[in-house]
Coordinates of C-alpha atoms in Angstrom, one line a residue:
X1 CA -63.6 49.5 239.6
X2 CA -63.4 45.9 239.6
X3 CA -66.8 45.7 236.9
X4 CA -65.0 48.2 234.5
X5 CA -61.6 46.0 234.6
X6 CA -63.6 43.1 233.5
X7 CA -65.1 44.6 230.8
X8 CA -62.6 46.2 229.4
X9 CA -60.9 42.7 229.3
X10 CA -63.7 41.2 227.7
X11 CA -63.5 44.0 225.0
X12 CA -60.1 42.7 224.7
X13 CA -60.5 39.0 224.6
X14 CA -59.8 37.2 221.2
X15 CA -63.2 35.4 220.7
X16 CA -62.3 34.7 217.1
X17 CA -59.1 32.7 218.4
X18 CA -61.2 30.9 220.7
X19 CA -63.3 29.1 217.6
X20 CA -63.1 25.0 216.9
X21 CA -60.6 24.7 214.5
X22 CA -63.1 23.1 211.9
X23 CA -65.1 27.1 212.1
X24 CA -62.2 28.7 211.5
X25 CA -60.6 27.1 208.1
X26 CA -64.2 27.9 207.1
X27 CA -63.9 31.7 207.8
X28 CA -60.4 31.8 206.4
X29 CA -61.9 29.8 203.0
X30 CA -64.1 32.5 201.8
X31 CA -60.5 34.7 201.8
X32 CA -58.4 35.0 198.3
X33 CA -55.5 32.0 199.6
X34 CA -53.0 35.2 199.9
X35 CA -54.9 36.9 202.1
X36 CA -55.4 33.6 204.4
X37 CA -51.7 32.8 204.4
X38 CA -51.3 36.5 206.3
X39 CA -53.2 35.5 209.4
X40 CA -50.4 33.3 210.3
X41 CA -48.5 36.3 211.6
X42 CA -51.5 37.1 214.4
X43 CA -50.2 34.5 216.8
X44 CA -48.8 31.2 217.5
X45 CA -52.1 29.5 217.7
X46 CA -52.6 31.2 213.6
X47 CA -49.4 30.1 212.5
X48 CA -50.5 27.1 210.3
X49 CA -54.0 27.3 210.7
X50 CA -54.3 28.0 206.7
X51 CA -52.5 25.1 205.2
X52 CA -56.1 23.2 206.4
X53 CA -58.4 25.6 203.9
X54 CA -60.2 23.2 202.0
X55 CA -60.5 26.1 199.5
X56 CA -57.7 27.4 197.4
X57 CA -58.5 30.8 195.3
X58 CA -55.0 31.5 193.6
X59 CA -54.8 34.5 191.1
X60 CA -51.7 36.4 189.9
X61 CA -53.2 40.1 189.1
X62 CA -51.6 40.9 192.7
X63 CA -48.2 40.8 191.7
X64 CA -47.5 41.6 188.0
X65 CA -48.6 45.4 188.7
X66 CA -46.2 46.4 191.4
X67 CA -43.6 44.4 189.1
X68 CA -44.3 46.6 186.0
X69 CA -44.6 49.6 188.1
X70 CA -41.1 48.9 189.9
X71 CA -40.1 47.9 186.4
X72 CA -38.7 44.9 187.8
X73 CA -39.3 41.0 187.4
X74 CA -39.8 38.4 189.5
X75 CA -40.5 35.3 187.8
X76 CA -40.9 33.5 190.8
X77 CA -43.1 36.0 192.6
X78 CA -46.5 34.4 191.9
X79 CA -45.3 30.8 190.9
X80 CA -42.9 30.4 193.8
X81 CA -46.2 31.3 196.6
X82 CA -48.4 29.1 194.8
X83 CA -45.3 26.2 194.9
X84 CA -45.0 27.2 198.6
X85 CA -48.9 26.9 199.1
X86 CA -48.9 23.3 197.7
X87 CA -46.1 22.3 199.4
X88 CA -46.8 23.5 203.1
X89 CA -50.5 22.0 202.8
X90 CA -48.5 18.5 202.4
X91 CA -51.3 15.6 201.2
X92 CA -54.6 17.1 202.9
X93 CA -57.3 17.1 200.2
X94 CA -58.2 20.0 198.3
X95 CA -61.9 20.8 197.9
X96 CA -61.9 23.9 195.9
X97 CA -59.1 24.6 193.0
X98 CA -59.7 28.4 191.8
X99 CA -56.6 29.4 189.8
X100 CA -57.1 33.4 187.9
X101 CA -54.3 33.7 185.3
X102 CA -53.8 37.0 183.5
X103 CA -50.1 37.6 183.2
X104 CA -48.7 33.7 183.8
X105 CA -47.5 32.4 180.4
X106 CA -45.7 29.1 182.0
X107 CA -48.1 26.7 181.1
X108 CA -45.9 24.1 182.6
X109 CA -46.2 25.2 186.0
X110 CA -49.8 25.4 185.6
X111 CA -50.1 21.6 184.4
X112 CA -47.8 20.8 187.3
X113 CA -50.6 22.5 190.1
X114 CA -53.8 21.1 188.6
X115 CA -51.6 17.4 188.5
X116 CA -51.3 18.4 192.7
X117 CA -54.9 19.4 192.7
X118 CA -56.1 16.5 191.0
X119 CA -53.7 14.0 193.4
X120 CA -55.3 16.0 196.1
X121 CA -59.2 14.7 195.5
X122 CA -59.5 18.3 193.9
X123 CA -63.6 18.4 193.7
X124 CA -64.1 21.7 191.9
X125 CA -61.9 22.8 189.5
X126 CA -61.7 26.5 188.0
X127 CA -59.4 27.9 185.8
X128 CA -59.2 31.0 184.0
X129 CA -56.3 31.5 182.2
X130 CA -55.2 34.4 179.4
X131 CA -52.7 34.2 176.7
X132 CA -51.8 37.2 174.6
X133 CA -49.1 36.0 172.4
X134 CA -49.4 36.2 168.5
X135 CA -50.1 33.2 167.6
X136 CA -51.3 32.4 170.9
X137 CA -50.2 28.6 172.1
X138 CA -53.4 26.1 173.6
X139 CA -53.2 25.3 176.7
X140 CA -53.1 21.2 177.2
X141 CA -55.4 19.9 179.3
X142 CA -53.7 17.0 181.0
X143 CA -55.0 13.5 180.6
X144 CA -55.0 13.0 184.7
X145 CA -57.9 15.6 184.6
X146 CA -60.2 13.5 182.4
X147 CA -59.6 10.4 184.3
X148 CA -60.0 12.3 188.0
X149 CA -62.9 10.7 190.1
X150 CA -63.4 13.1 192.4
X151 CA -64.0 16.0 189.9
X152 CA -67.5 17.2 190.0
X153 CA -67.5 20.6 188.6
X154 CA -65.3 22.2 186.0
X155 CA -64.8 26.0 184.8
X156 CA -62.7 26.5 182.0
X157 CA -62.2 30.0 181.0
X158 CA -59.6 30.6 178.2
X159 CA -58.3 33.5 176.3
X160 CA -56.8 31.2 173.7
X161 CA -57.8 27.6 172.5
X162 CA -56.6 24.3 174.4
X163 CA -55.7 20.7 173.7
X164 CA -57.6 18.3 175.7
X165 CA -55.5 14.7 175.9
X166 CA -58.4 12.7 176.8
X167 CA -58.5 8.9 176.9
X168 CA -60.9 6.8 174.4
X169 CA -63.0 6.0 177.7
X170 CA -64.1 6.4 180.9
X171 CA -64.2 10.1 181.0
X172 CA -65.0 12.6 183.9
X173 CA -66.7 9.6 185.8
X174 CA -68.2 11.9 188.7
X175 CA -68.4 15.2 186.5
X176 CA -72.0 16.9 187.4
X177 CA -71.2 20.9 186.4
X178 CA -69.0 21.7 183.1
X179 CA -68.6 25.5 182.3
X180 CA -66.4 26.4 179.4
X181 CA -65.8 29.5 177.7
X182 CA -63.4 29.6 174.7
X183 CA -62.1 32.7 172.6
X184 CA -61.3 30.3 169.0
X185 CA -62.0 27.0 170.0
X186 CA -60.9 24.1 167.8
X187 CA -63.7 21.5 167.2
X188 CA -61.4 18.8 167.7
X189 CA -60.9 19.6 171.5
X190 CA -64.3 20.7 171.9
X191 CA -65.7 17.0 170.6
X192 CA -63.1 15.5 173.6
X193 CA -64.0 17.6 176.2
X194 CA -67.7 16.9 175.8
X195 CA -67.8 12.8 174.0
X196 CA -67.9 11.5 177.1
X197 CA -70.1 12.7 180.2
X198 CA -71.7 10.5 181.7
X199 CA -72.4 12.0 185.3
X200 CA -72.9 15.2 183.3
X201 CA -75.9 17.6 184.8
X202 CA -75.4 21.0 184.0
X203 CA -73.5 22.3 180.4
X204 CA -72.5 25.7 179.9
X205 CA -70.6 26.4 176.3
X206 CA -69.7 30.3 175.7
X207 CA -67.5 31.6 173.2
X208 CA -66.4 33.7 170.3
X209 CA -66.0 31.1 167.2
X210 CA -63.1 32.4 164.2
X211 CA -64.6 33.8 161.3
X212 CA -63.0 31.3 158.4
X213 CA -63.1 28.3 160.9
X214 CA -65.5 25.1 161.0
X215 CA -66.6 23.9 164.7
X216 CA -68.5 20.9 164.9
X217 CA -68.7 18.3 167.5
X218 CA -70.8 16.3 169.2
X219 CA -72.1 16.3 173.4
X220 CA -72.6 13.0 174.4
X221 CA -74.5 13.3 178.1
X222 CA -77.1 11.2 179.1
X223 CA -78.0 12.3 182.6
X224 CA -77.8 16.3 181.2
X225 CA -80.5 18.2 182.7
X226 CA -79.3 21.6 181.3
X227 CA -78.0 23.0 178.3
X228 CA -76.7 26.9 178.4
X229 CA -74.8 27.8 175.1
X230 CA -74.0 31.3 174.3
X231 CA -71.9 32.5 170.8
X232 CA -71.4 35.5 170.0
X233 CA -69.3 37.5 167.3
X234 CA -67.9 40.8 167.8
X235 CA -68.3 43.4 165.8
X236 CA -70.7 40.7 163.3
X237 CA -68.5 40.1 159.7
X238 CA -70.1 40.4 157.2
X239 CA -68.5 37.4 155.6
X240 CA -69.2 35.4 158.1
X241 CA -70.4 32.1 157.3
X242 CA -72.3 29.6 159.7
X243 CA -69.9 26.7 159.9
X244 CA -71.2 25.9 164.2
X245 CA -72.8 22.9 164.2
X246 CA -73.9 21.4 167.6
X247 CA -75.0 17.6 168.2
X248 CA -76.3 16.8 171.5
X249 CA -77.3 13.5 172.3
X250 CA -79.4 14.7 175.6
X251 CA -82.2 12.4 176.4
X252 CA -83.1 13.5 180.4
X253 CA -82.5 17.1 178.8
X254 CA -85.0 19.5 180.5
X255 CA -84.1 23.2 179.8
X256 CA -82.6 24.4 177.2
X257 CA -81.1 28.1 177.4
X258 CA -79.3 29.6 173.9
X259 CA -78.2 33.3 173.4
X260 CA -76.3 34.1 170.1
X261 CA -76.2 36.0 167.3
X262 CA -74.0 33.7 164.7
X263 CA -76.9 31.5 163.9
X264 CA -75.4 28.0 164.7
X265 CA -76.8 24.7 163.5
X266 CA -78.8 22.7 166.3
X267 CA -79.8 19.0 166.8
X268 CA -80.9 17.7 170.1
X269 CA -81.6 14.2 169.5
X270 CA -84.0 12.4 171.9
X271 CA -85.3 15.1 173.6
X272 CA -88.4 13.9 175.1
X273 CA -88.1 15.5 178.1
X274 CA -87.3 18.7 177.7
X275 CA -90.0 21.1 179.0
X276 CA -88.3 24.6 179.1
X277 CA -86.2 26.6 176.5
X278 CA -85.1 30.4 176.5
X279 CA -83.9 31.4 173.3
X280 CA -82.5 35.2 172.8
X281 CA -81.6 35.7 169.4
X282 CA -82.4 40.0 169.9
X283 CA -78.5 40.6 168.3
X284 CA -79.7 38.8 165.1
X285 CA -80.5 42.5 163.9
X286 CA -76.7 43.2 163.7
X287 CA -76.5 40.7 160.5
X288 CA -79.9 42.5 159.3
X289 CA -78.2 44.5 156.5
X290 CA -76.1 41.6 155.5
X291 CA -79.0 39.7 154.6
X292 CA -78.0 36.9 157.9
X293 CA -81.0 36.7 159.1
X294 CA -83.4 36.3 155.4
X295 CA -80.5 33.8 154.3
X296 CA -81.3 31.7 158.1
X297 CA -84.9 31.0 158.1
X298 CA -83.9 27.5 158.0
X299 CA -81.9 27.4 160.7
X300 CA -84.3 29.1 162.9
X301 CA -87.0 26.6 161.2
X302 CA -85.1 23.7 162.5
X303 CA -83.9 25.4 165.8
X304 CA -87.4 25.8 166.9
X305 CA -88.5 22.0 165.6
X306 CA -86.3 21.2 168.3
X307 CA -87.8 22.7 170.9
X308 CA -91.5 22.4 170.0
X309 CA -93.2 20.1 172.7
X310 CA -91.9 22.6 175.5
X311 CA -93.9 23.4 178.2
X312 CA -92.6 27.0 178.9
X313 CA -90.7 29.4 176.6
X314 CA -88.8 32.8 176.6
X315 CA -88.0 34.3 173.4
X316 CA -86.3 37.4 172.4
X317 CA -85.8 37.1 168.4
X318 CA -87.8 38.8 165.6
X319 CA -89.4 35.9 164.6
X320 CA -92.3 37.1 162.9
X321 CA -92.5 40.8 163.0
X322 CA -89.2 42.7 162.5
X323 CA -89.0 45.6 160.2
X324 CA -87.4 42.8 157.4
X325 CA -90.9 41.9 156.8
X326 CA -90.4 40.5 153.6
X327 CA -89.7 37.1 154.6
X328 CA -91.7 34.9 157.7
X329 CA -90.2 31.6 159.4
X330 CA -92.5 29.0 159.4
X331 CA -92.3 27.8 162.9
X332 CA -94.1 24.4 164.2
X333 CA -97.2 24.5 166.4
X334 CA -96.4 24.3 169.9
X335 CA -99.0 21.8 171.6
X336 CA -97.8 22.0 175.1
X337 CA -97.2 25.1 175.5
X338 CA -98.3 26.5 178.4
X339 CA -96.1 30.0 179.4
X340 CA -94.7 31.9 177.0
X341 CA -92.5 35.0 177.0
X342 CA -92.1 37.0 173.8
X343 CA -90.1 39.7 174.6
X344 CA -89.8 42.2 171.3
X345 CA -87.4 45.0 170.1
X346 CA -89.2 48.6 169.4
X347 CA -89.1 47.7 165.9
X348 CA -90.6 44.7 165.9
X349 CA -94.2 44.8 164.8
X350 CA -96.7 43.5 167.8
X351 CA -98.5 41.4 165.5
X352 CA -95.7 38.1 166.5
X353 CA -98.2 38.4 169.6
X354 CA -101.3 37.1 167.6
X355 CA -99.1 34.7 165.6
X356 CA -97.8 33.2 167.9
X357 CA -100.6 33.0 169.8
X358 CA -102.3 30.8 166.6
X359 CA -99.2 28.2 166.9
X360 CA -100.0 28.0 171.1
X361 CA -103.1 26.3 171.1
X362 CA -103.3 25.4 174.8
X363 CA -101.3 28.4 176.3
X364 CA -102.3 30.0 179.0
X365 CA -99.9 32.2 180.6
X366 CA -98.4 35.0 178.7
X367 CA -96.3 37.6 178.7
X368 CA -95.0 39.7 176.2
X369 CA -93.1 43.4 175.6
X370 CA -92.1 45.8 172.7
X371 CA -89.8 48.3 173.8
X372 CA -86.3 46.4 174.1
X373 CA -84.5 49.0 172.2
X374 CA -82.9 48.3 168.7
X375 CA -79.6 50.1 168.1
X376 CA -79.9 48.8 164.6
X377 CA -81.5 51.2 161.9
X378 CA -84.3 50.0 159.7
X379 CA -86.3 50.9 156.8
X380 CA -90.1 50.0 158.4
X381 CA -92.7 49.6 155.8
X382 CA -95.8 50.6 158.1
X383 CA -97.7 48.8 155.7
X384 CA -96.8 45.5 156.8
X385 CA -95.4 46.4 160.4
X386 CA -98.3 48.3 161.7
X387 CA -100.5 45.6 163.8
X388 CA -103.9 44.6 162.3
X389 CA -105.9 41.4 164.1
X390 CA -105.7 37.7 162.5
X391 CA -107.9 36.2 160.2
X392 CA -109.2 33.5 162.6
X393 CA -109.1 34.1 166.8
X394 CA -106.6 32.3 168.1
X395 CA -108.0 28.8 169.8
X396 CA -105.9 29.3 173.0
X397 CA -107.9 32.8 173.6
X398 CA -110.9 30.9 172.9
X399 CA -110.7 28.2 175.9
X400 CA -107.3 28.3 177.8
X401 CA -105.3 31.5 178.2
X402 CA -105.9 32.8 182.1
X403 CA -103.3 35.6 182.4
X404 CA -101.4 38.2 180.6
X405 CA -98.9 40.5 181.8
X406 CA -97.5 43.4 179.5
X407 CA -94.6 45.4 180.2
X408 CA -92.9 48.8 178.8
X409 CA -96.6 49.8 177.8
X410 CA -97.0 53.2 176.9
X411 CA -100.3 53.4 174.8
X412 CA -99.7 54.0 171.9
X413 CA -101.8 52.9 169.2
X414 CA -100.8 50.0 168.2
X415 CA -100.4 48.6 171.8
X416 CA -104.0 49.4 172.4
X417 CA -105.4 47.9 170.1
X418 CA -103.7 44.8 170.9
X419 CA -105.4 45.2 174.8
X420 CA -108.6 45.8 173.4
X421 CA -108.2 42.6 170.8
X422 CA -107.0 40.1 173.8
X423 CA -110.4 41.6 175.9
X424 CA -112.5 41.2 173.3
X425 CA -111.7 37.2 172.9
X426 CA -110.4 36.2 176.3
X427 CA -113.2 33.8 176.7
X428 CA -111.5 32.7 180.1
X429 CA -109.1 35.3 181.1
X430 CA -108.9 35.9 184.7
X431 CA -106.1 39.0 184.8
X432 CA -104.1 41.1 182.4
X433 CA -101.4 43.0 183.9
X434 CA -100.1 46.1 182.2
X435 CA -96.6 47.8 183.4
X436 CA -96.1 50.9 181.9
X437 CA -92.5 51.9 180.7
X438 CA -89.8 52.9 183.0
X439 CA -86.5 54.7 182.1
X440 CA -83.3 54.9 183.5
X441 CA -83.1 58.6 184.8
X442 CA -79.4 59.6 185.5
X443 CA -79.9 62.4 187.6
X444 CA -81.8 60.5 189.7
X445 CA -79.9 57.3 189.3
X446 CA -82.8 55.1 189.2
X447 CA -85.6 53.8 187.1
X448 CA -88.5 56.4 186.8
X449 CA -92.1 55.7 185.1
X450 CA -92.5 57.6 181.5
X451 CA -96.1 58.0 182.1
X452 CA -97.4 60.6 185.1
X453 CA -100.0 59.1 187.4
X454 CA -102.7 60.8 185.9
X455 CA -101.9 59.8 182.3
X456 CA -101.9 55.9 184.2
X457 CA -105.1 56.3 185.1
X458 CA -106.6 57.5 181.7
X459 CA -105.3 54.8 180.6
X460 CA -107.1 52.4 183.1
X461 CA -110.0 54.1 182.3
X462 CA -109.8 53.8 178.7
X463 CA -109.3 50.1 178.7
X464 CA -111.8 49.3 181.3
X465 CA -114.3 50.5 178.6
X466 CA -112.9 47.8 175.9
X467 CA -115.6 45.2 175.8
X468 CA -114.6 41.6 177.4
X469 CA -115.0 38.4 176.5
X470 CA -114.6 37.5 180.4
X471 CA -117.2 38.6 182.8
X472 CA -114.8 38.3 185.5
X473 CA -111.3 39.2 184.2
X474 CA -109.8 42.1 186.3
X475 CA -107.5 44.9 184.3
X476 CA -104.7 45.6 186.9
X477 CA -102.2 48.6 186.7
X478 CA -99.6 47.7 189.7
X479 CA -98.5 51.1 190.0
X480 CA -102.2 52.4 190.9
X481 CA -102.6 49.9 193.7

């Protein structure tokens, strides 16, 4: 009787309570700040155990609903909690600043929160704020934020543009991570925001750039190790001119990572160390029947001058072989090139594998794959699309390339004659890899192979047969393992 009294106690006993204070404003700071705020009620020993959260995660979407739903207001609903949140946490610091806008359109009391943040050591900074009025007003960025010298990563997500008020100098002096995303951003604030980094390690720049307006500005960072930019225009006008021009001054810059489909102007000045780039330009199709992409070669000439002594790459563009054959980019020869990823729309003609191959001359990793689907339609002249082998071997398939891996293979013609090229020359290939296609089957809710298991191994067959180059390079199908 005695055994089963103490253990239904010890069912019973608050362990959690129990915890070192220290443990338990950790558990509570992975908890939206609302939902920390409500253990108070669970006993005296909770009461004021949140107002010692290093984290604060503040969003509105939580109260404007039941207000529109009540079809009432209450002005002071979300901004009166957040006031009370500052206030009752008094002068400890603040680690984590997370504030999610949607329906909040006093700016005012925004500024007045990331002033109490920033007076708080505030050392990461996120804010994501929405404004739907026509025309919509920026949002200021204070001046206190640009001078704050604990800040060491900023997210900036906004619906509308801002004004930054930065100083002439001494800018973001611990700043290490700076995400922003901008829907119409003004190139004057975007020059401000990014003039003056000089603890700056990690840049991410997304947006949606205006149709009629100009946005150029320069990013001044010399201890940037990596560049993300992403632009993107939807649906693409077909007035749209190319008035993004980006100048980055990054000379520890090391990867490079650029997804668009505006065609912006590029120039990374000093360079030299930059070893790894990923460049998906796949949406340049949607300007196809505008004539974008025939009208860009230059920019996609200079883009990849840029970029030329990298050591690894992943592209996703049609480069050489899309179905607007008519016109080629002239790219540079990339002498240190060592992995490449080409990864190619089903339109897109297979012969940007042996092209590139030519301008690769000490590669020796690749993979590559032609069955991204294009939701764009073409006109294909077979003439020029259909794959036929170059006029001289490639030097890299002479002497260096080791591997290649091939996925969404599904044998057709074209693709096998590819395989049987790549055996033929591999002087010193050790493995090729080929992944047959997979689909997404809804019924199933999963991916499922397009090709049975017998027609898998027909294929192995097939291409075992193709003469090699390489006595001892091994033909692998992973599914047949």
């Amino acid at each position: 009787m005695g055994s089963n009294s103490k253990s239904r106690e010890a069912c019973h006993e608050d362990r959690i309570s129990g915890l070192p204070d220290a443990i338990i404003s950790h558990i509570l700071s992975f908890l939206l700040t609302r939902e920390a705020v409500r253990t108070s009620v669970l006993s005296h020993r909770w009461k004021n155990q949140w107002t010692s959260v290093p984290n604060l995660y503040l969003r509105d979407r939580e109260y404007y609903p039941l207000e529109r739903r009540l079809k009432k207001s209450d002005p002071d609903g979300f901004s009166g909690f957040v006031d009370r949140v500052l206030f009752f946490r008094g002068s400890s610091n603040i680690h984590r600043f997370r504030l999610l806008c949607l329906e909040m359109k006093d700016f005012s009391r925004i500024d007045a929160w990331i002033r109490t943040a920033i007076m708080r050591n505030v050392v990461e900074l996120d804010l994501e704020l929405y404004e739907y009025s026509n025309p919509p007003h920026p949002f200021v960025l204070p001046r206190s934020l640009f001078m704050c010298k604990t800040l060491v990563l900023l997210k900036l997500r906004l619906q509308s543009n801002f004004i930054a008020l930065a100083p002439a100098s001494d800018c973001f002096p611990s700043l290490k991570f700076l995400h922003v995303d901008v829907v119409l951003p003004d190139a004057d604030s975007m020059e401000k925001l990014f003039s003056c980094c000089p603890a700056l390690e990690d840049l991410v720049i997304e947006g949606e750039p205006g149709y009629d307006s100009v946005l150029n500005f320069e990013v001044s960072a010399p201890k940037l190790k990596r560049l993300r930019i992403s632009w993107y225009i939807v649906p693409f006008h077909q007035n749209y001119d190319r008035k993004v021009f980006i100048n980055a001054d990054v000379p520890s810059l090391e990867e490079f990572n650029l997804q668009e489909n505006i065609l912006a102007n590029y120039s990374l000045k000093n360079a030299h160390s930059l070893s790894r780039a990923k460049i998906d330009l796949v949406n340049l199709h949607s300007g196809e029947k505008f004539g974008t992409v025939r009208d860009s070669a230059d920019h996609i000439q200079w883009l990849f001058a840029e970029i030329r002594n990298v050591k690894f790459l992943s592209l996703s563009a049609p480069v050489f072989g899309g179905p607007c054959s008519v016109y080629q980019y002239h790219l540079p020869t990339f002498n240190n090139l060592n992995h490449l990823e080409l990864l190619l729309q089903n339109c897109c003609s297979l012969r940007s594998v042996t092209n590139f191959l030519q301008i690769s001359p000490k590669l020796e990793h690749l993979v590559f794959e032609n069955s991204i689907h294009c939701y764009v339609c073409h006109f294909v002249d077979k003439s020029v699309h259909e794959w036929s082998p170059p006029d001289f071997v490639p030097a890299c398939l002479l002497s260096h390339l080791k591997t290649i891996r091939i996925r969404g293979f599904q044998g057709l013609p074209d693709e096998m004659e590819v395989v049987e090229y790549l055996l033929k020359y591999g002087a010193v290939l050790n493995t090729i890899t080929i992944c047959t296609l997979e689909y997404f089957c809804e019924e199933k809710e999963m991916k499922c192979p397009l090709l049975g298991l017998r027609e898998e191994v027909k294929l192995l067959q097939t291409i075992s047969m193709f003469p090699r180059a390489s006595k001892t390079c091994q033909i692998v199908f992973p599914k047949l393992k």
